[in-house]
C-alpha cells in the first residue's frame, strides 16, 4: 500500500518541478498535516483520531473564478487507511478564505475487507494567514467522503505553501 503513496507524491512533485517557464502551468504547491476524525462508529472503533498528511499542487491559470488543483491525502489508523488522489476546484472568497470541492480515486484499506480502489471526494474551507508568495501558512477543515463508511469524516489540518 506504500506504493500508491510514493507514486502519488512523485507525480505531484514531478509536475511541480516540470513547470515550463513563462507558461504558468503550476502556480504553487502546499503540504499539510493534521488529524482526521471518522464520522462512522466502525471508523471510530479503529481510532477516534487518525493522522492525515496531504499535498496539493495548483494547476494552470484560473478558469473564471476557479483555481484547479491536484491533491493527495493519506490517513491511517489501526489497519484502516486511504490515499485520496483528487482533482479539486478552489473558489476564493476575498484574499484569505477559500472553499474547495473535489473528486477522484481513493486507494482504500479497511480491516476485514480487501484493499480496493473507489471514488472519493472532499469539500473544504481554508484560511491562509499569508497570501503573498512562498511560505504562507494556512488552516484547513476538510470533509472526506469515501465508498468505505469507516473512511468518511472530518480533518483539521495546518499547512504551508511552497
mmCIF file of C-alpha atoms in Angstrom:
data_model
loop_
_atom_site.group_PDB
_atom_site.id
_atom_site.type_symbol
_atom_site.label_atom_id
_atom_site.label_comp_id
_atom_site.label_asym_id
_atom_site.label_seq_id
_atom_site.Cartn_x
_atom_site.Cartn_y
_atom_site.Cartn_z
ATOM 1 C CA UNK A 1 0.000 0.000 0.000
ATOM 2 C CA UNK A 2 3.003 2.285 0.347
ATOM 3 C CA UNK A 3 3.416 2.207 -3.448
ATOM 4 C CA UNK A 4 0.335 4.394 -4.193
ATOM 5 C CA UNK A 5 1.604 6.981 -1.695
ATOM 6 C CA UNK A 6 5.033 7.039 -3.269
ATOM 7 C CA UNK A 7 3.677 7.191 -6.815
ATOM 8 C CA UNK A 8 1.188 9.956 -5.986
ATOM 9 C CA UNK A 9 3.834 12.002 -4.185
ATOM 10 C CA UNK A 10 6.293 11.623 -7.042
ATOM 11 C CA UNK A 11 3.662 12.625 -9.602
ATOM 12 C CA UNK A 12 2.829 15.812 -7.754
ATOM 13 C CA UNK A 13 6.463 16.651 -7.017
ATOM 14 C CA UNK A 14 7.439 15.867 -10.597
ATOM 15 C CA UNK A 15 4.685 18.000 -12.050
ATOM 16 C CA UNK A 16 5.702 20.886 -9.816
ATOM 17 C CA UNK A 17 9.313 20.668 -10.935
ATOM 18 C CA UNK A 18 8.323 20.245 -14.588
ATOM 19 C CA UNK A 19 6.793 23.706 -14.903
ATOM 20 C CA UNK A 20 7.768 25.417 -18.104
ATOM 21 C CA UNK A 21 8.998 28.985 -17.507
ATOM 22 C CA UNK A 22 6.531 31.648 -18.514
ATOM 23 C CA UNK A 23 3.590 29.327 -19.143
ATOM 24 C CA UNK A 24 2.167 29.470 -15.626
ATOM 25 C CA UNK A 25 1.119 25.828 -15.677
ATOM 26 C CA UNK A 26 1.640 25.389 -11.951
ATOM 27 C CA UNK A 27 1.418 28.351 -9.620
ATOM 28 C CA UNK A 28 2.320 26.778 -6.252
ATOM 29 C CA UNK A 29 2.229 23.687 -4.085
ATOM 30 C CA UNK A 30 1.489 23.015 -0.451
ATOM 31 C CA UNK A 31 1.878 20.410 2.271
ATOM 32 C CA UNK A 32 -0.410 19.880 5.239
ATOM 33 C CA UNK A 33 -0.643 17.709 8.343
ATOM 34 C CA UNK A 34 -3.337 17.229 10.922
ATOM 35 C CA UNK A 35 -5.951 14.938 12.367
ATOM 36 C CA UNK A 36 -8.865 13.022 10.859
ATOM 37 C CA UNK A 37 -11.956 12.215 12.926
ATOM 38 C CA UNK A 38 -14.133 9.408 11.479
ATOM 39 C CA UNK A 39 -17.865 10.126 11.423
ATOM 40 C CA UNK A 40 -18.841 6.431 11.477
ATOM 41 C CA UNK A 41 -18.847 4.165 14.553
ATOM 42 C CA UNK A 42 -16.879 1.485 12.653
ATOM 43 C CA UNK A 43 -14.223 4.068 11.800
ATOM 44 C CA UNK A 44 -14.147 5.295 15.403
ATOM 45 C CA UNK A 45 -13.578 1.681 16.512
ATOM 46 C CA UNK A 46 -10.274 1.813 14.600
ATOM 47 C CA UNK A 47 -9.381 5.060 16.357
ATOM 48 C CA UNK A 48 -11.171 8.259 17.261
ATOM 49 C CA UNK A 49 -8.307 10.384 15.936
ATOM 50 C CA UNK A 50 -6.178 9.465 12.911
ATOM 51 C CA UNK A 51 -3.141 11.178 11.438
ATOM 52 C CA UNK A 52 -3.538 12.751 7.993
ATOM 53 C CA UNK A 53 -0.916 14.243 5.679
ATOM 54 C CA UNK A 54 -1.568 15.835 2.337
ATOM 55 C CA UNK A 55 -0.017 17.599 -0.625
ATOM 56 C CA UNK A 56 -1.573 19.756 -3.313
ATOM 57 C CA UNK A 57 -0.465 21.493 -6.483
ATOM 58 C CA UNK A 58 -2.317 24.320 -8.152
ATOM 59 C CA UNK A 59 -2.697 23.753 -11.879
ATOM 60 C CA UNK A 60 -2.719 26.265 -14.713
ATOM 61 C CA UNK A 61 -4.297 29.678 -14.883
ATOM 62 C CA UNK A 62 -7.683 30.319 -13.302
ATOM 63 C CA UNK A 63 -10.759 29.221 -15.198
ATOM 64 C CA UNK A 64 -13.069 32.102 -14.358
ATOM 65 C CA UNK A 65 -13.208 32.271 -10.552
ATOM 66 C CA UNK A 66 -11.949 28.679 -10.124
ATOM 67 C CA UNK A 67 -8.383 27.534 -9.421
ATOM 68 C CA UNK A 68 -7.781 23.888 -10.306
ATOM 69 C CA UNK A 69 -5.545 21.785 -8.075
ATOM 70 C CA UNK A 70 -4.471 18.179 -7.743
ATOM 71 C CA UNK A 71 -4.247 16.784 -4.221
ATOM 72 C CA UNK A 72 -3.177 13.636 -2.412
ATOM 73 C CA UNK A 73 -4.208 12.923 1.182
ATOM 74 C CA UNK A 74 -3.115 9.934 3.257
ATOM 75 C CA UNK A 75 -4.757 8.973 6.533
ATOM 76 C CA UNK A 76 -4.335 5.777 8.535
ATOM 77 C CA UNK A 77 -5.102 4.157 11.872
ATOM 78 C CA UNK A 78 -5.025 0.531 13.091
ATOM 79 C CA UNK A 79 -5.187 -1.108 9.672
ATOM 80 C CA UNK A 80 -7.653 1.313 8.103
ATOM 81 C CA UNK A 81 -6.211 3.729 5.568
ATOM 82 C CA UNK A 82 -6.942 5.749 2.477
ATOM 83 C CA UNK A 83 -4.903 7.547 -0.155
ATOM 84 C CA UNK A 84 -7.297 10.040 -1.755
ATOM 85 C CA UNK A 85 -5.997 11.356 -5.099
ATOM 86 C CA UNK A 86 -8.307 14.144 -6.250
ATOM 87 C CA UNK A 87 -8.850 16.957 -8.736
ATOM 88 C CA UNK A 88 -10.299 19.983 -6.924
ATOM 89 C CA UNK A 89 -11.808 23.326 -7.796
ATOM 90 C CA UNK A 90 -10.953 26.132 -5.344
ATOM 91 C CA UNK A 91 -13.126 29.257 -5.092
ATOM 92 C CA UNK A 92 -11.588 32.310 -3.401
ATOM 93 C CA UNK A 93 -13.675 34.441 -1.063
ATOM 94 C CA UNK A 94 -11.571 37.532 -0.502
ATOM 95 C CA UNK A 95 -7.799 37.281 -0.053
ATOM 96 C CA UNK A 96 -7.544 34.763 2.775
ATOM 97 C CA UNK A 97 -10.578 32.468 2.670
ATOM 98 C CA UNK A 98 -11.316 29.806 0.050
ATOM 99 C CA UNK A 99 -13.699 26.885 -0.454
ATOM 100 C CA UNK A 100 -12.827 23.730 -2.354
ATOM 101 C CA UNK A 101 -14.621 20.670 -3.702
ATOM 102 C CA UNK A 102 -13.058 17.731 -5.488
ATOM 103 C CA UNK A 103 -13.464 14.209 -6.723
ATOM 104 C CA UNK A 104 -11.135 11.407 -7.721
ATOM 105 C CA UNK A 105 -9.845 7.995 -6.735
ATOM 106 C CA UNK A 106 -9.102 6.542 -3.315
ATOM 107 C CA UNK A 107 -6.811 3.594 -2.601
ATOM 108 C CA UNK A 108 -8.630 2.166 0.426
ATOM 109 C CA UNK A 109 -7.926 -0.485 3.036
ATOM 110 C CA UNK A 110 -10.390 -1.436 5.756
ATOM 111 C CA UNK A 111 -9.744 -4.350 8.163
ATOM 112 C CA UNK A 112 -11.683 -7.419 7.042
ATOM 113 C CA UNK A 113 -12.112 -6.053 3.512
ATOM 114 C CA UNK A 114 -9.715 -6.488 0.622
ATOM 115 C CA UNK A 115 -7.848 -3.357 -0.425
ATOM 116 C CA UNK A 116 -9.712 -1.607 -3.206
ATOM 117 C CA UNK A 117 -9.867 1.443 -5.393
ATOM 118 C CA UNK A 118 -13.048 3.519 -5.349
ATOM 119 C CA UNK A 119 -14.378 7.004 -5.920
ATOM 120 C CA UNK A 120 -13.558 9.605 -3.265
ATOM 121 C CA UNK A 121 -14.480 13.245 -2.818
ATOM 122 C CA UNK A 122 -13.867 16.141 -0.465
ATOM 123 C CA UNK A 123 -15.157 19.572 0.454
ATOM 124 C CA UNK A 124 -13.065 22.023 2.441
ATOM 125 C CA UNK A 125 -12.635 25.534 3.753
ATOM 126 C CA UNK A 126 -9.161 27.087 4.023
ATOM 127 C CA UNK A 127 -7.897 30.223 5.732
ATOM 128 C CA UNK A 128 -4.489 31.462 4.549
ATOM 129 C CA UNK A 129 -2.592 33.550 7.097
ATOM 130 C CA UNK A 130 -0.209 34.901 4.453
ATOM 131 C CA UNK A 131 -1.376 35.321 0.872
ATOM 132 C CA UNK A 132 1.859 36.595 -0.629
ATOM 133 C CA UNK A 133 4.385 34.238 -2.147
ATOM 134 C CA UNK A 134 6.119 31.205 -0.722
ATOM 135 C CA UNK A 135 5.888 30.182 2.902
ATOM 136 C CA UNK A 136 2.261 31.099 3.515
ATOM 137 C CA UNK A 137 0.742 29.205 6.435
ATOM 138 C CA UNK A 138 -2.861 28.011 6.307
ATOM 139 C CA UNK A 139 -5.517 26.180 8.322
ATOM 140 C CA UNK A 140 -7.970 23.853 6.593
ATOM 141 C CA UNK A 141 -11.112 21.984 7.636
ATOM 142 C CA UNK A 142 -11.859 19.174 5.190
ATOM 143 C CA UNK A 143 -14.645 16.570 4.909
ATOM 144 C CA UNK A 144 -13.527 13.314 3.291
ATOM 145 C CA UNK A 145 -16.148 11.132 1.564
ATOM 146 C CA UNK A 146 -15.340 7.560 0.576
ATOM 147 C CA UNK A 147 -17.121 4.397 -0.513
ATOM 148 C CA UNK A 148 -15.984 2.833 2.771
ATOM 149 C CA UNK A 149 -18.012 4.468 5.551
ATOM 150 C CA UNK A 150 -15.173 3.823 8.007
ATOM 151 C CA UNK A 151 -13.031 6.261 5.985
ATOM 152 C CA UNK A 152 -15.519 9.153 5.983
ATOM 153 C CA UNK A 153 -15.083 12.060 8.347
ATOM 154 C CA UNK A 154 -13.614 15.472 9.071
ATOM 155 C CA UNK A 155 -9.975 16.525 9.010
ATOM 156 C CA UNK A 156 -8.400 19.594 10.616
ATOM 157 C CA UNK A 157 -5.024 20.462 9.119
ATOM 158 C CA UNK A 158 -2.305 23.104 9.135
ATOM 159 C CA UNK A 159 -0.041 23.597 6.166
ATOM 160 C CA UNK A 160 2.473 25.688 4.289
ATOM 161 C CA UNK A 161 2.669 26.808 0.661
ATOM 162 C CA UNK A 162 5.979 26.408 -1.182
#
